[in-house]
XYZ file of C-alpha atoms in Angstrom:
181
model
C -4.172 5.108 15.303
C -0.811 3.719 15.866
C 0.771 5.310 12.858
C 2.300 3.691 9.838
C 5.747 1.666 9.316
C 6.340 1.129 13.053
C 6.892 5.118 13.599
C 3.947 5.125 16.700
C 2.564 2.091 19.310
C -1.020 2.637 19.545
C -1.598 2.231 23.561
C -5.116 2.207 24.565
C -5.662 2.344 29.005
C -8.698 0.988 30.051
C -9.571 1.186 33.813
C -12.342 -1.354 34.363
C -14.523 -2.159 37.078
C -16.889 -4.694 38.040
C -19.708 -3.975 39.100
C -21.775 -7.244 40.632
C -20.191 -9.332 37.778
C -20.965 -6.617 35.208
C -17.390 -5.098 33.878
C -17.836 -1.614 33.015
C -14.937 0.899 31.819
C -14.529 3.489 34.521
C -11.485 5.539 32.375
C -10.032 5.097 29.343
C -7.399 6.827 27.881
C -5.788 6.352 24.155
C -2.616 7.586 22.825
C 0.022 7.299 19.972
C 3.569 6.717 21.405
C 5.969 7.851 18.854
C 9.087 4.528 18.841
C 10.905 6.029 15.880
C 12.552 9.192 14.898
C 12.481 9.141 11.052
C 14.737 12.307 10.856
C 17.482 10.243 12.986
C 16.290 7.043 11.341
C 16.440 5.395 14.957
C 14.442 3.705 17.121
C 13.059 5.334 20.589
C 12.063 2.166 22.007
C 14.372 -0.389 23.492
C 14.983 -3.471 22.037
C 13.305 -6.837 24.166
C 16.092 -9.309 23.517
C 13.063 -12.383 24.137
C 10.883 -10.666 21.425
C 13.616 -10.539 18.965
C 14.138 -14.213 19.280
C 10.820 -15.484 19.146
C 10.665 -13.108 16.144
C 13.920 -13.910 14.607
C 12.640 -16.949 11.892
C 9.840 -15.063 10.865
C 11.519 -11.495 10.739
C 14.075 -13.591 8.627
C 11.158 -15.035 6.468
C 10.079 -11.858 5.981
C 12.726 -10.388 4.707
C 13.500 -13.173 2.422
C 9.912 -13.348 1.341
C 9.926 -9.015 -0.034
C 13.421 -9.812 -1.316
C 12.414 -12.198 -4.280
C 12.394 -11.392 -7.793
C 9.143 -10.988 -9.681
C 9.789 -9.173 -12.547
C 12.399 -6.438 -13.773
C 12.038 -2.507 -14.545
C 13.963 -1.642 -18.113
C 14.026 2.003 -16.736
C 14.176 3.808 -13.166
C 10.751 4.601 -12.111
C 9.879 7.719 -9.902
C 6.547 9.370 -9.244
C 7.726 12.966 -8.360
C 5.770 14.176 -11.918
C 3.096 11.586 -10.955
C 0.216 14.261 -10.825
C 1.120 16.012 -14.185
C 2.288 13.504 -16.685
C 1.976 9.556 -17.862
C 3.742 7.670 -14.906
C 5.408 4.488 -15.421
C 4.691 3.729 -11.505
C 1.122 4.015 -12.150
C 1.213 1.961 -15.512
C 3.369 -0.824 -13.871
C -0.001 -1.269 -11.064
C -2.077 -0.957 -14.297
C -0.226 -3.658 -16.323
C -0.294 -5.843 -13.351
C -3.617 -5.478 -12.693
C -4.807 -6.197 -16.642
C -2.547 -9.093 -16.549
C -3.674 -10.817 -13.518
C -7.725 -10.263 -14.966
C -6.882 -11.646 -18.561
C -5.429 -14.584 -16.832
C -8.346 -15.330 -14.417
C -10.569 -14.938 -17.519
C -8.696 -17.131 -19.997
C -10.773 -19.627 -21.224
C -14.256 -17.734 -20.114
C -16.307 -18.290 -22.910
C -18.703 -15.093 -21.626
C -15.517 -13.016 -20.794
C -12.477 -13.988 -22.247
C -12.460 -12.154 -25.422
C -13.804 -9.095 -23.553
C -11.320 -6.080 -23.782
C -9.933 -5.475 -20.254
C -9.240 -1.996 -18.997
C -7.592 -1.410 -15.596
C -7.989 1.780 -13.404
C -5.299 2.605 -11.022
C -4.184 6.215 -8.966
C -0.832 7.399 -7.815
C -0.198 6.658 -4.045
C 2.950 8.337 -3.445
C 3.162 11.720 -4.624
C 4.721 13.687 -1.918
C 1.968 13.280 0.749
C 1.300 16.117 3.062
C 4.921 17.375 3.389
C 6.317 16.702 0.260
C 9.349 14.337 1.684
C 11.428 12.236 0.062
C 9.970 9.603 1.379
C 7.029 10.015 0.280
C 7.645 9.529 -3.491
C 8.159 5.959 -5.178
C 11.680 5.044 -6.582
C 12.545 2.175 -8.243
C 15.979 1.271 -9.984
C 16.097 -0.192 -13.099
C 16.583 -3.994 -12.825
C 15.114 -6.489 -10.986
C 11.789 -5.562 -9.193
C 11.086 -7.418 -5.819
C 8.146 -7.680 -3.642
C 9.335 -5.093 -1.460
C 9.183 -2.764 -4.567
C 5.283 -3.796 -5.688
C 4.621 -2.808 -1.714
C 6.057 0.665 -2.702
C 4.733 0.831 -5.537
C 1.165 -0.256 -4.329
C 1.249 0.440 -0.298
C -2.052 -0.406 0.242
C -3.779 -3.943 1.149
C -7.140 -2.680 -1.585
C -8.750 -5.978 -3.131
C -8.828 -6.210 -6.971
C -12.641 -5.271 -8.005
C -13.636 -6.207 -11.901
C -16.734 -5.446 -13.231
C -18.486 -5.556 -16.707
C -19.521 -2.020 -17.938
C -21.176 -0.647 -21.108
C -18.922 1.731 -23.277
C -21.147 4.194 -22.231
C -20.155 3.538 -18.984
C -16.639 4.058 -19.319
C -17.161 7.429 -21.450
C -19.092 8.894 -18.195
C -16.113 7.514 -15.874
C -13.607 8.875 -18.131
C -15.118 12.269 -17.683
C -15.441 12.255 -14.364
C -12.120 11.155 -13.744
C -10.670 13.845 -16.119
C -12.747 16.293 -14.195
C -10.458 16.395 -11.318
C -7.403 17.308 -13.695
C -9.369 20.372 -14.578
C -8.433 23.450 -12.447
């Protein structure tokens, strides 16, 4: 695996050999090449001066793309209690998520006046190392795209299903299960 954020180039070797028009791999090797120290928050891999400016509009669209308003925070959000108390970075995913399915259902005569319930976890609570990094925090003010990707850093697909109240009783349990040590 080539890491995450950039921090590793997956490189995978492959000597290959063909044999009477049949290719066959006669080594492989596969490694992850650390290109970033985060503790020195610098590269370790030179810069190609061609890439960059092949890459330069769409680096810049990038950038301008995460950088756009789509909503403000009226408090600072941080997930370092995430695990032990009400988290307004988890409820901010959960709002977001309710509001997107009441709009796709408006005007559903089978589902839109069905109550909507949304389900989300904490993602960054400190990880294996407890670093800094690895905790959300988001100023009050304006929220961007680049703070919904830290607030929600993975690219999981919206599932909605119908259940019976029954159904949510057993997955409340369960889910309050693992809060039980």
């Amino acid at each position: 695996m080539p890491g995450m954020w950039g921090d590793h180039l997956g490189v995978v070797d492959l000597v290959l050999n063909n044999d009477g028009g049949k290719w066959q791999v006669g080594q492989a090797k596969a490694e992850a090449r650390p290109i970033y120290d985060p503790l020195a928050k610098q590269s370790l891999a030179a810069e190609d001066g061609s890439m960059v400016t092949v890459l330069k509009a769409d680096h810049d669209a990038t950038r301008e793309f995460v950088s756009k308003p789509i909503g403000r925070a009226s408090d600072n959000m941080y997930s370092f209690l995430a695990l032990v108390q009400d988290d307004p970075t988890v409820q901010v995913v959960n709002m977001a998520q309710k509001a997107y399915v009441e709009h796709f259902i408006q005007g559903d005569p089978d589902l839109a006046k069905l109550p909507v319930l949304s389900a989300a976890a904490p993602f960054k609570v400190g990880g294996r190392k407890n670093d800094p990094a690895s905790f959300v925090e988001v100023e009050k003010g304006q929220l961007t795209f680049r703070n919904a990707a830290d607030l929600y850093l993975y690219p999981n697909t919206l599932v909605v299903m119908k259940v019976s109240g029954k159904e949510v009783k057993e997955w409340l349990e369960c889910s309050a299960g693992s809060s039980i040590r």
